[in-house]
């Protein structure tokens, strides 16, 4: 499998050692041999040239890069509840093919993102249908619902899977029991999901009550940070044409198949206002808060100011915000639709600068699978089409292709995709770095190999992604989860080997006081 020799082991086996001339350790990249015992790294020694003893499963990958397995903390699956959607088997296969060794399952129906907080009659959302992809039923908002998720996921997963809990109005009394059951934190949304009967968005009072309950607990609150404005006020970017008028109230653009019409309806202000609210609450309660899929660079000054004042606030962005631009979205290309939306090139460059500064902590897929019929590919209406982008399998090459020319190193990749995500989901004691005592989760890849994203290589159930046809650098050759070779050059372990993970959460004995 390497440039210097063939692999000595087959997919599915437990590997005893991995050798490479380029192993990414905390402080250096060097030739090394990673010794594995009982699924953990037992030692890291200088690379040996001797042949393995008979029966030893040693994987010598030559000069391919070996680094910690990627941790993707933002993945939507459609189980339980939607057999037609992408469940754990497909999602974790795609993860393994992309070097992701741990994913964290999102608890709530993802935001439909119609585009208009109060859409006119011509932009009404389609009724939710049975089999709607991207959703899970029931959402992980109670201890019983978490148990349902664990039961369905058991035996299906090709990589390790952890689970976020969900915060919705009225479930504050469930939070502590879910923490005790092993969730590392809770996700909520400040904007309507489109399926409010299953995943209603939270109010300011809900947030106060939850944060008061979560104070002094070792957990994090994740927030879809968009805030509905009192009325729709389109924000025009300089490159927009203003020659069309009349279709939506107040908008100079009329064609729902034009991306600029959709983007007008989802202005930066929606993110800025929401992040301002979360930053203030984070400062007030000192509960770690995390901004999901940041799109708007206009919110960066708020984040910087809150951190300087001591707020335990972290931020992620996604590969699509760093690699796609609004200027490049073709008419009717609803595979590009997501919320918050993909914005303009100038905004994107500010996101890259924030990554270099460390103001954005990590890059996560925000993987949201969707079937072609719900994306309305033939119709091309951005307002009616389902939102969400599928990229779980391609996060590493997507980021590396754009990051390397900007001066990012392999160590930067580890921080953005492994170490900091591990800390977010409270798994940094066992994942996210190559050290003795850590889980032997490894991705083996060639950062110099260029390839084209083709449909037949996509492991996502629906094989629908805006990145189809992209030329990327950084091919994943193999993935190990706790020492077992779960993926090797297009082949998967015949038996799903992933574990369902729980975290040990600090639970102080105290009585919650009213927030007011």
Short mmCIF file of C-alpha atoms in Angstrom, two decimals:
data_model
loop_
_atom_site.label_atom_id
_atom_site.label_comp_id
_atom_site.label_asym_id
_atom_site.label_seq_id
_atom_site.Cartn_x
_atom_site.Cartn_y
_atom_site.Cartn_z
CA UNK A 1 0.00 0.00 0.00
CA UNK A 2 3.01 2.29 0.29
CA UNK A 3 5.37 3.67 -2.27
CA UNK A 4 8.04 1.30 -0.97
CA UNK A 5 6.25 -1.96 -0.40
CA UNK A 6 3.02 -3.87 -0.11
CA UNK A 7 0.92 -4.15 3.00
CA UNK A 8 1.66 -7.23 5.10
CA UNK A 9 -1.79 -7.41 6.69
CA UNK A 10 -5.36 -7.70 5.48
CA UNK A 11 -8.35 -5.55 6.29
CA UNK A 12 -10.16 -6.59 9.46
CA UNK A 13 -7.14 -7.85 11.41
CA UNK A 14 -5.73 -6.53 14.66
CA UNK A 15 -2.42 -4.85 13.94
CA UNK A 16 0.48 -5.19 16.38
CA UNK A 17 2.60 -2.35 14.99
CA UNK A 18 2.55 0.40 12.35
CA UNK A 19 5.78 1.66 10.78
CA UNK A 20 6.29 4.82 8.75
CA UNK A 21 8.97 7.35 7.94
CA UNK A 22 6.41 10.11 8.64
CA UNK A 23 4.60 9.68 11.95
CA UNK A 24 2.97 12.88 13.25
CA UNK A 25 3.76 13.08 16.97
CA UNK A 26 3.08 15.99 19.32
CA UNK A 27 6.31 17.89 18.64
CA UNK A 28 7.76 16.32 15.52
CA UNK A 29 7.24 14.29 12.37
CA UNK A 30 9.71 11.44 12.29
CA UNK A 31 10.33 7.80 11.38
CA UNK A 32 8.70 5.68 14.07
CA UNK A 33 7.05 2.40 14.92
CA UNK A 34 3.80 2.51 16.88
CA UNK A 35 3.45 -0.55 19.09
CA UNK A 36 -0.17 -1.59 19.75
CA UNK A 37 -1.49 -3.82 22.52
CA UNK A 38 -5.13 -4.43 23.45
CA UNK A 39 -6.32 -1.62 21.22
CA UNK A 40 -4.05 1.03 22.74
CA UNK A 41 -0.68 2.50 21.87
CA UNK A 42 1.74 0.81 24.25
CA UNK A 43 4.90 2.48 22.94
CA UNK A 44 6.32 4.59 20.12
CA UNK A 45 9.89 3.69 19.19
CA UNK A 46 12.34 4.56 16.40
CA UNK A 47 11.34 2.90 13.15
CA UNK A 48 12.79 -0.59 12.80
CA UNK A 49 13.96 -2.07 9.53
CA UNK A 50 13.94 -5.72 10.62
CA UNK A 51 11.27 -8.05 9.31
CA UNK A 52 8.47 -8.92 11.75
CA UNK A 53 8.56 -12.27 13.48
CA UNK A 54 6.31 -14.99 12.16
CA UNK A 55 2.70 -14.30 12.99
CA UNK A 56 3.24 -10.63 13.88
CA UNK A 57 0.78 -8.31 12.12
CA UNK A 58 3.01 -5.35 11.27
CA UNK A 59 1.83 -2.69 8.85
CA UNK A 60 4.79 -1.01 7.15
CA UNK A 61 3.50 1.93 5.12
CA UNK A 62 6.79 3.36 3.92
CA UNK A 63 6.65 7.14 3.62
CA UNK A 64 2.88 7.53 3.93
CA UNK A 65 1.78 9.88 6.71
CA UNK A 66 0.50 8.33 9.94
CA UNK A 67 -1.43 10.63 12.24
CA UNK A 68 -4.21 10.37 14.85
CA UNK A 69 -7.60 9.32 13.52
CA UNK A 70 -9.92 12.20 12.72
CA UNK A 71 -12.71 12.99 15.17
CA UNK A 72 -15.85 14.42 13.60
CA UNK A 73 -18.11 15.84 16.28
CA UNK A 74 -20.97 16.93 14.00
CA UNK A 75 -22.63 14.11 12.08
CA UNK A 76 -26.36 13.66 11.43
CA UNK A 77 -27.68 10.14 11.02
CA UNK A 78 -31.23 9.13 10.25
CA UNK A 79 -31.63 6.37 12.84
CA UNK A 80 -33.81 5.46 14.50
CA UNK A 81 -36.99 6.39 12.68
CA UNK A 82 -36.14 6.76 8.99
CA UNK A 83 -35.13 3.54 7.31
CA UNK A 84 -34.89 5.27 3.92
CA UNK A 85 -32.26 7.68 5.18
CA UNK A 86 -28.57 7.24 5.93
CA UNK A 87 -28.09 5.25 9.12
CA UNK A 88 -25.08 4.20 11.16
CA UNK A 89 -23.83 1.51 8.77
CA UNK A 90 -23.48 3.89 5.80
CA UNK A 91 -22.29 6.87 7.86
CA UNK A 92 -19.56 4.94 9.66
CA UNK A 93 -18.36 3.30 6.43
CA UNK A 94 -17.99 6.76 4.90
CA UNK A 95 -16.19 7.86 8.05
CA UNK A 96 -13.74 4.96 7.89
CA UNK A 97 -13.01 5.65 4.21
CA UNK A 98 -12.21 9.25 5.16
CA UNK A 99 -9.88 8.48 8.06
CA UNK A 100 -12.50 9.37 10.67
CA UNK A 101 -12.12 7.00 13.63
CA UNK A 102 -14.69 8.60 15.93
CA UNK A 103 -17.87 10.47 15.08
CA UNK A 104 -20.34 12.09 17.42
CA UNK A 105 -23.99 11.72 16.49
CA UNK A 106 -26.20 14.79 16.49
CA UNK A 107 -29.37 14.51 18.61
CA UNK A 108 -31.88 16.70 16.81
CA UNK A 109 -33.50 17.05 13.42
CA UNK A 110 -31.28 19.37 11.46
CA UNK A 111 -32.63 22.77 10.49
CA UNK A 112 -34.64 22.62 7.27
CA UNK A 113 -33.41 26.15 6.48
CA UNK A 114 -36.12 27.39 4.18
CA UNK A 115 -34.21 30.60 3.67
CA UNK A 116 -36.88 32.93 4.96
CA UNK A 117 -37.64 33.22 8.66
CA UNK A 118 -41.19 34.11 7.58
CA UNK A 119 -41.46 32.80 4.01
CA UNK A 120 -44.08 34.19 1.66
CA UNK A 121 -46.76 31.94 0.24
CA UNK A 122 -44.62 31.17 -2.82
CA UNK A 123 -41.84 29.80 -0.61
CA UNK A 124 -43.78 27.61 1.80
CA UNK A 125 -41.94 24.51 2.95
CA UNK A 126 -43.05 21.10 1.74
CA UNK A 127 -44.80 18.98 4.29
CA UNK A 128 -42.50 16.64 6.19
CA UNK A 129 -42.68 13.18 4.72
CA UNK A 130 -42.08 9.76 6.19
CA UNK A 131 -38.53 8.75 5.38
CA UNK A 132 -37.28 12.34 5.42
CA UNK A 133 -33.49 12.02 5.44
CA UNK A 134 -31.30 13.91 7.87
CA UNK A 135 -33.66 13.40 10.81
CA UNK A 136 -33.72 10.93 13.65
CA UNK A 137 -36.83 9.88 15.51
CA UNK A 138 -37.02 10.09 18.38
CA UNK A 139 -34.51 12.90 18.91
CA UNK A 140 -32.01 12.35 21.73
CA UNK A 141 -33.77 14.59 24.23
CA UNK A 142 -34.59 12.07 26.96
CA UNK A 143 -32.80 9.19 28.63
CA UNK A 144 -35.24 6.74 27.01
CA UNK A 145 -34.59 8.19 23.56
CA UNK A 146 -30.84 7.92 24.12
CA UNK A 147 -31.32 4.26 24.97
CA UNK A 148 -33.20 3.81 21.68
CA UNK A 149 -30.28 5.33 19.78
CA UNK A 150 -27.76 3.08 21.50
CA UNK A 151 -29.85 0.02 20.80
CA UNK A 152 -30.18 0.80 17.09
CA UNK A 153 -26.51 1.72 16.63
CA UNK A 154 -25.16 -1.39 18.37
CA UNK A 155 -23.43 -3.77 16.00
CA UNK A 156 -23.66 -1.45 12.97
CA UNK A 157 -20.73 0.89 13.40
CA UNK A 158 -17.43 0.62 11.55
CA UNK A 159 -15.84 3.35 13.70
CA UNK A 160 -16.39 4.51 17.27
CA UNK A 161 -19.51 6.58 17.88
CA UNK A 162 -20.40 8.94 20.72
CA UNK A 163 -23.70 10.77 21.19
CA UNK A 164 -24.70 14.33 21.98
CA UNK A 165 -27.87 14.98 23.93
CA UNK A 166 -30.44 17.50 22.77
CA UNK A 167 -31.76 20.57 24.56
CA UNK A 168 -35.34 21.57 23.75
CA UNK A 169 -37.96 23.52 25.68
CA UNK A 170 -39.14 21.59 28.72
CA UNK A 171 -36.48 18.87 28.93
CA UNK A 172 -34.16 20.53 31.46
CA UNK A 173 -34.95 17.81 34.00
CA UNK A 174 -33.58 15.19 31.58
CA UNK A 175 -30.16 16.79 31.18
CA UNK A 176 -28.43 15.43 34.25
CA UNK A 177 -29.65 11.88 33.69
CA UNK A 178 -28.33 12.00 30.13
CA UNK A 179 -24.99 13.30 31.36
CA UNK A 180 -24.81 10.42 33.81
CA UNK A 181 -25.61 8.04 30.94
CA UNK A 182 -22.60 9.25 28.99
CA UNK A 183 -23.39 12.18 26.67
CA UNK A 184 -20.61 14.82 26.72
CA UNK A 185 -22.97 17.75 26.18
CA UNK A 186 -26.10 19.07 24.54
CA UNK A 187 -27.04 20.64 21.24
CA UNK A 188 -29.76 23.23 20.74
CA UNK A 189 -30.91 25.59 18.03
CA UNK A 190 -31.94 29.23 18.29
CA UNK A 191 -33.93 29.00 15.08
CA UNK A 192 -36.86 26.83 14.01
CA UNK A 193 -35.80 23.47 12.62
CA UNK A 194 -38.71 23.06 10.23
CA UNK A 195 -39.88 20.10 12.32
CA UNK A 196 -40.81 21.93 15.49
CA UNK A 197 -43.03 19.14 16.77
CA UNK A 198 -39.90 16.96 17.12
CA UNK A 199 -37.05 19.41 17.68
CA UNK A 200 -38.37 22.81 18.77
CA UNK A 201 -35.90 25.64 19.06
CA UNK A 202 -35.07 27.14 22.44
CA UNK A 203 -35.93 30.54 23.86
CA UNK A 204 -33.68 32.78 25.93
CA UNK A 205 -35.47 31.55 29.07
CA UNK A 206 -34.78 27.94 28.06
CA UNK A 207 -31.09 28.76 27.74
CA UNK A 208 -30.95 30.42 31.14
CA UNK A 209 -32.61 27.43 32.78
CA UNK A 210 -30.35 24.91 31.06
CA UNK A 211 -27.11 26.78 31.71
CA UNK A 212 -28.04 27.20 35.34
CA UNK A 213 -28.56 23.43 35.52
CA UNK A 214 -25.26 22.69 33.74
CA UNK A 215 -23.01 24.96 35.80
CA UNK A 216 -20.04 23.11 37.33
CA UNK A 217 -20.73 20.04 35.19
CA UNK A 218 -18.00 18.87 32.84
CA UNK A 219 -20.03 19.29 29.67
CA UNK A 220 -20.59 21.66 26.77
CA UNK A 221 -23.57 23.36 25.16
CA UNK A 222 -23.50 23.31 21.35
CA UNK A 223 -25.55 25.90 19.51
CA UNK A 224 -26.87 26.25 15.99
CA UNK A 225 -26.36 29.99 16.09
CA UNK A 226 -28.84 31.68 13.81
CA UNK A 227 -31.47 34.01 15.20
CA UNK A 228 -34.71 34.85 13.43
CA UNK A 229 -34.94 38.55 12.79
CA UNK A 230 -38.11 40.52 13.34
CA UNK A 231 -38.45 40.91 9.60
CA UNK A 232 -36.51 39.81 6.57
CA UNK A 233 -33.92 42.43 5.62
CA UNK A 234 -31.75 41.26 2.73
CA UNK A 235 -28.06 42.02 2.93
CA UNK A 236 -26.51 42.38 -0.51
CA UNK A 237 -22.94 41.39 -1.20
CA UNK A 238 -20.92 43.48 -3.70
CA UNK A 239 -20.87 40.85 -6.43
CA UNK A 240 -24.66 40.54 -6.57
CA UNK A 241 -26.49 41.71 -9.64
CA UNK A 242 -29.49 43.85 -8.79
CA UNK A 243 -31.25 43.67 -12.13
CA UNK A 244 -34.05 41.36 -10.98
CA UNK A 245 -36.86 42.37 -8.66
CA UNK A 246 -40.16 41.44 -7.19
CA UNK A 247 -40.48 37.77 -6.17
CA UNK A 248 -39.87 37.98 -2.40
CA UNK A 249 -40.93 40.86 -0.17
CA UNK A 250 -38.15 43.42 0.03
CA UNK A 251 -35.79 41.44 -2.20
CA UNK A 252 -34.31 42.75 -5.46
CA UNK A 253 -33.96 39.12 -6.59
CA UNK A 254 -36.84 36.98 -7.71
CA UNK A 255 -35.67 33.62 -8.99
CA UNK A 256 -35.73 30.88 -6.30
CA UNK A 257 -33.35 28.81 -8.43
CA UNK A 258 -30.68 31.52 -8.16
CA UNK A 259 -28.46 31.04 -5.13
CA UNK A 260 -28.17 34.78 -4.52
CA UNK A 261 -31.92 34.90 -3.85
CA UNK A 262 -31.55 32.29 -1.12
CA UNK A 263 -28.45 33.95 0.35
CA UNK A 264 -30.26 37.30 0.53
CA UNK A 265 -32.80 35.65 2.79
CA UNK A 266 -30.15 34.37 5.23
CA UNK A 267 -28.12 37.49 6.07
CA UNK A 268 -25.04 37.58 8.31
CA UNK A 269 -27.08 39.40 10.92
CA UNK A 270 -28.89 36.18 11.80
CA UNK A 271 -25.60 34.61 12.91
CA UNK A 272 -24.23 37.78 14.49
CA UNK A 273 -27.25 38.29 16.72
CA UNK A 274 -27.34 34.66 17.82
CA UNK A 275 -23.63 34.52 18.61
CA UNK A 276 -23.90 37.74 20.58
CA UNK A 277 -26.56 36.09 22.76
CA UNK A 278 -24.50 32.94 23.31
CA UNK A 279 -21.30 34.87 24.04
CA UNK A 280 -23.06 36.86 26.77
CA UNK A 281 -24.59 33.73 28.32
CA UNK A 282 -21.24 31.96 28.20
CA UNK A 283 -19.66 34.84 30.09
CA UNK A 284 -22.48 34.93 32.62
CA UNK A 285 -22.60 31.23 33.49
CA UNK A 286 -19.04 30.16 32.59
CA UNK A 287 -20.47 26.98 31.06
CA UNK A 288 -18.45 25.92 27.99
CA UNK A 289 -20.38 26.82 24.86
CA UNK A 290 -19.61 25.86 21.28
CA UNK A 291 -20.70 27.57 18.07
CA UNK A 292 -21.62 25.05 15.40
CA UNK A 293 -20.75 25.51 11.70
CA UNK A 294 -19.75 29.18 11.73
CA UNK A 295 -20.38 30.74 8.35
CA UNK A 296 -20.32 34.51 8.85
CA UNK A 297 -17.01 36.23 9.50
CA UNK A 298 -18.94 39.23 10.82
CA UNK A 299 -19.36 37.35 14.12
CA UNK A 300 -15.61 36.95 14.67
CA UNK A 301 -15.14 40.21 16.64
CA UNK A 302 -17.85 39.10 19.10
CA UNK A 303 -16.10 35.76 19.60
CA UNK A 304 -12.70 37.40 20.08
CA UNK A 305 -14.07 39.89 22.61
CA UNK A 306 -15.90 37.20 24.62
CA UNK A 307 -12.78 35.06 24.84
CA UNK A 308 -10.66 37.98 25.94
CA UNK A 309 -13.16 38.52 28.75
CA UNK A 310 -12.85 34.89 29.83
CA UNK A 311 -15.75 33.14 28.12
CA UNK A 312 -15.12 29.38 27.62
CA UNK A 313 -16.33 29.66 24.04
CA UNK A 314 -15.18 27.44 21.18
CA UNK A 315 -16.02 27.60 17.48
CA UNK A 316 -16.09 25.24 14.52
CA UNK A 317 -16.45 25.82 10.84
CA UNK A 318 -16.96 23.29 8.06
CA UNK A 319 -15.08 22.37 4.87
CA UNK A 320 -17.84 23.73 2.65
CA UNK A 321 -17.46 27.22 4.11
CA UNK A 322 -13.71 27.07 3.47
CA UNK A 323 -13.80 25.61 -0.03
CA UNK A 324 -17.06 26.73 -1.68
CA UNK A 325 -18.16 30.28 -2.37
CA UNK A 326 -21.52 31.82 -3.14
CA UNK A 327 -20.13 33.19 -6.38
CA UNK A 328 -19.50 29.64 -7.59
CA UNK A 329 -22.88 28.07 -6.86
CA UNK A 330 -24.58 27.24 -10.18
CA UNK A 331 -28.27 28.05 -10.69
CA UNK A 332 -30.51 25.33 -9.28
CA UNK A 333 -27.59 23.48 -7.63
CA UNK A 334 -29.44 22.67 -4.42
CA UNK A 335 -26.74 20.22 -3.33
CA UNK A 336 -24.94 23.40 -2.16
CA UNK A 337 -27.79 24.44 0.12
CA UNK A 338 -27.08 24.50 3.85
CA UNK A 339 -27.75 26.72 6.83
CA UNK A 340 -25.99 28.89 7.73
CA UNK A 341 -25.38 29.40 4.02
CA UNK A 342 -22.19 29.39 1.99
CA UNK A 343 -21.19 33.03 1.67
CA UNK A 344 -18.94 35.10 -0.58
CA UNK A 345 -15.22 34.83 -1.29
CA UNK A 346 -14.23 37.81 0.86
CA UNK A 347 -16.06 36.26 3.83
CA UNK A 348 -14.27 32.95 3.20
CA UNK A 349 -10.84 34.56 3.33
CA UNK A 350 -11.72 36.04 6.72
CA UNK A 351 -12.62 32.56 7.98
CA UNK A 352 -9.21 31.29 6.85
CA UNK A 353 -7.52 34.16 8.67
CA UNK A 354 -9.47 33.28 11.82
CA UNK A 355 -8.28 29.67 11.50
CA UNK A 356 -4.68 30.84 11.28
CA UNK A 357 -5.20 33.10 14.28
CA UNK A 358 -6.74 30.28 16.32
CA UNK A 359 -10.03 32.11 16.70
CA UNK A 360 -11.78 29.19 14.97
CA UNK A 361 -10.80 26.06 16.86
CA UNK A 362 -11.67 23.17 14.58
CA UNK A 363 -12.98 22.08 11.20
CA UNK A 364 -15.87 19.60 11.33
CA UNK A 365 -17.96 18.15 8.50
CA UNK A 366 -21.47 19.08 9.77
CA UNK A 367 -22.38 16.05 7.64
CA UNK A 368 -26.08 16.10 6.74
CA UNK A 369 -27.15 13.37 4.33
CA UNK A 370 -30.07 14.00 2.03
CA UNK A 371 -31.71 12.02 -0.74
CA UNK A 372 -31.86 13.48 -4.27
CA UNK A 373 -35.66 13.72 -4.23
CA UNK A 374 -35.60 15.92 -1.12
CA UNK A 375 -32.90 18.09 -2.66
CA UNK A 376 -35.33 18.73 -5.57
CA UNK A 377 -32.50 18.55 -8.08
CA UNK A 378 -34.85 18.68 -11.06
CA UNK A 379 -36.78 21.64 -9.67
CA UNK A 380 -33.74 23.56 -8.38
CA UNK A 381 -35.73 25.66 -5.89
CA UNK A 382 -33.34 26.62 -3.07
CA UNK A 383 -36.22 27.58 -0.79
CA UNK A 384 -38.10 24.28 -1.02
CA UNK A 385 -35.11 21.94 -1.21
CA UNK A 386 -33.79 20.16 1.87
CA UNK A 387 -30.74 21.78 3.43
CA UNK A 388 -27.46 20.13 4.34
CA UNK A 389 -24.19 19.03 2.75
CA UNK A 390 -22.67 15.54 2.84
CA UNK A 391 -18.88 15.53 3.18
CA UNK A 392 -18.03 13.11 6.01
CA UNK A 393 -15.78 10.99 3.77
CA UNK A 394 -13.82 13.90 2.30
CA UNK A 395 -13.12 16.26 5.20
CA UNK A 396 -9.39 15.55 5.36
CA UNK A 397 -8.54 16.09 1.67
CA UNK A 398 -10.97 19.01 1.39
CA UNK A 399 -9.25 20.86 4.20
CA UNK A 400 -5.71 19.88 3.21
CA UNK A 401 -6.16 20.87 -0.44
CA UNK A 402 -6.98 24.45 0.56
CA UNK A 403 -4.93 24.65 3.77
CA UNK A 404 -1.53 23.55 2.48
CA UNK A 405 -1.16 26.45 -0.01
CA UNK A 406 -2.00 28.82 2.86
CA UNK A 407 0.88 27.51 4.96
CA UNK A 408 -0.94 25.08 7.25
CA UNK A 409 1.15 22.11 8.41
CA UNK A 410 0.36 18.50 9.23
CA UNK A 411 0.48 19.47 12.90
CA UNK A 412 -2.17 22.12 12.19
CA UNK A 413 -4.33 19.42 10.62
CA UNK A 414 -4.02 17.30 13.75
CA UNK A 415 -5.03 20.21 15.97
CA UNK A 416 -8.02 21.19 13.80
CA UNK A 417 -9.37 17.71 13.08
CA UNK A 418 -8.17 15.50 15.96
CA UNK A 419 -6.92 17.12 19.17
CA UNK A 420 -9.40 19.95 19.60
CA UNK A 421 -12.45 17.92 18.54
CA UNK A 422 -11.40 15.24 21.06
CA UNK A 423 -11.35 17.87 23.78
CA UNK A 424 -14.77 19.19 22.74
CA UNK A 425 -16.44 15.80 23.14
CA UNK A 426 -14.48 14.98 26.32
CA UNK A 427 -12.49 12.15 24.73
CA UNK A 428 -9.08 13.82 24.91
CA UNK A 429 -7.95 11.35 27.55
CA UNK A 430 -8.00 8.54 25.00
CA UNK A 431 -8.23 10.00 21.49
CA UNK A 432 -6.84 12.80 19.35
CA UNK A 433 -3.08 12.23 19.72
CA UNK A 434 -0.42 9.57 19.23
CA UNK A 435 0.93 8.79 22.71
CA UNK A 436 1.33 5.69 24.85
CA UNK A 437 -1.93 4.93 26.62
CA UNK A 438 -4.14 6.47 23.93
CA UNK A 439 -6.45 4.46 21.71
CA UNK A 440 -4.62 3.17 18.62
CA UNK A 441 -6.82 5.20 16.25
CA UNK A 442 -4.79 6.02 13.13
CA UNK A 443 -5.31 7.42 9.66
CA UNK A 444 -2.71 6.52 7.03
CA UNK A 445 -2.74 8.82 4.04
CA UNK A 446 -0.76 10.32 1.20
CA UNK A 447 -0.94 14.13 1.38
CA UNK A 448 0.66 14.45 -2.06
CA UNK A 449 -1.70 12.16 -3.95
CA UNK A 450 -4.22 13.95 -6.16
CA UNK A 451 -7.55 12.34 -6.97
CA UNK A 452 -10.93 13.22 -8.40
CA UNK A 453 -14.09 12.79 -6.33
CA UNK A 454 -16.09 10.26 -8.33
CA UNK A 455 -19.51 8.89 -7.58
CA UNK A 456 -18.37 5.26 -7.43
CA UNK A 457 -15.97 5.99 -4.56
CA UNK A 458 -18.55 7.76 -2.36
CA UNK A 459 -19.67 5.68 0.62
CA UNK A 460 -22.49 8.03 1.70
CA UNK A 461 -25.81 6.33 1.07
CA UNK A 462 -27.08 8.84 -1.46
CA UNK A 463 -23.72 9.71 -3.11
CA UNK A 464 -24.93 13.30 -3.36
CA UNK A 465 -22.38 16.03 -2.63
CA UNK A 466 -21.41 19.35 -4.20
CA UNK A 467 -17.81 18.13 -4.22
CA UNK A 468 -18.42 15.60 -7.01
CA UNK A 469 -15.77 16.13 -9.68
CA UNK A 470 -13.44 18.12 -7.42
CA UNK A 471 -9.70 17.52 -7.72
CA UNK A 472 -8.35 17.04 -4.20
CA UNK A 473 -4.99 16.32 -2.59
CA UNK A 474 -4.68 13.81 0.24
CA UNK A 475 -5.81 10.25 -0.36
CA UNK A 476 -6.73 8.09 2.65
CA UNK A 477 -5.26 4.61 2.27
CA UNK A 478 -6.04 2.98 5.62
CA UNK A 479 -7.86 3.57 8.90
CA UNK A 480 -7.29 1.80 12.22
CA UNK A 481 -9.76 1.92 15.10
CA UNK A 482 -8.26 0.76 18.40
CA UNK A 483 -5.63 -1.18 16.49
CA UNK A 484 -7.96 -2.94 14.08
CA UNK A 485 -7.62 -2.27 10.37
CA UNK A 486 -11.19 -1.25 9.53
CA UNK A 487 -10.46 0.24 6.09
CA UNK A 488 -7.77 -0.51 3.51
CA UNK A 489 -7.72 0.82 -0.05
CA UNK A 490 -11.46 0.64 -0.69
CA UNK A 491 -12.12 -2.47 1.41
CA UNK A 492 -13.80 -2.60 4.82
CA UNK A 493 -13.60 -4.96 7.75
CA UNK A 494 -16.25 -7.65 7.19
CA UNK A 495 -17.49 -7.12 10.75
CA UNK A 496 -18.32 -3.64 12.11
CA UNK A 497 -15.76 -3.02 14.86
CA UNK A 498 -16.82 0.35 16.26
CA UNK A 499 -17.67 0.90 19.92
CA UNK A 500 -20.43 3.09 21.33
CA UNK A 501 -18.67 5.54 23.61
CA UNK A 502 -19.71 7.06 26.89
CA UNK A 503 -17.81 9.69 28.84
CA UNK A 504 -17.14 10.01 32.53
CA UNK A 505 -18.73 13.30 33.58
CA UNK A 506 -17.96 15.18 36.78
CA UNK A 507 -21.22 15.31 38.74
CA UNK A 508 -20.91 17.58 41.78
CA UNK A 509 -23.50 17.26 44.50
CA UNK A 510 -25.35 20.54 44.58
CA UNK A 511 -28.79 22.07 44.44
CA UNK A 512 -29.51 24.22 41.42
CA UNK A 513 -30.64 27.73 42.28
CA UNK A 514 -32.99 29.77 40.11
CA UNK A 515 -31.23 31.65 37.32
CA UNK A 516 -33.12 34.87 38.03
#
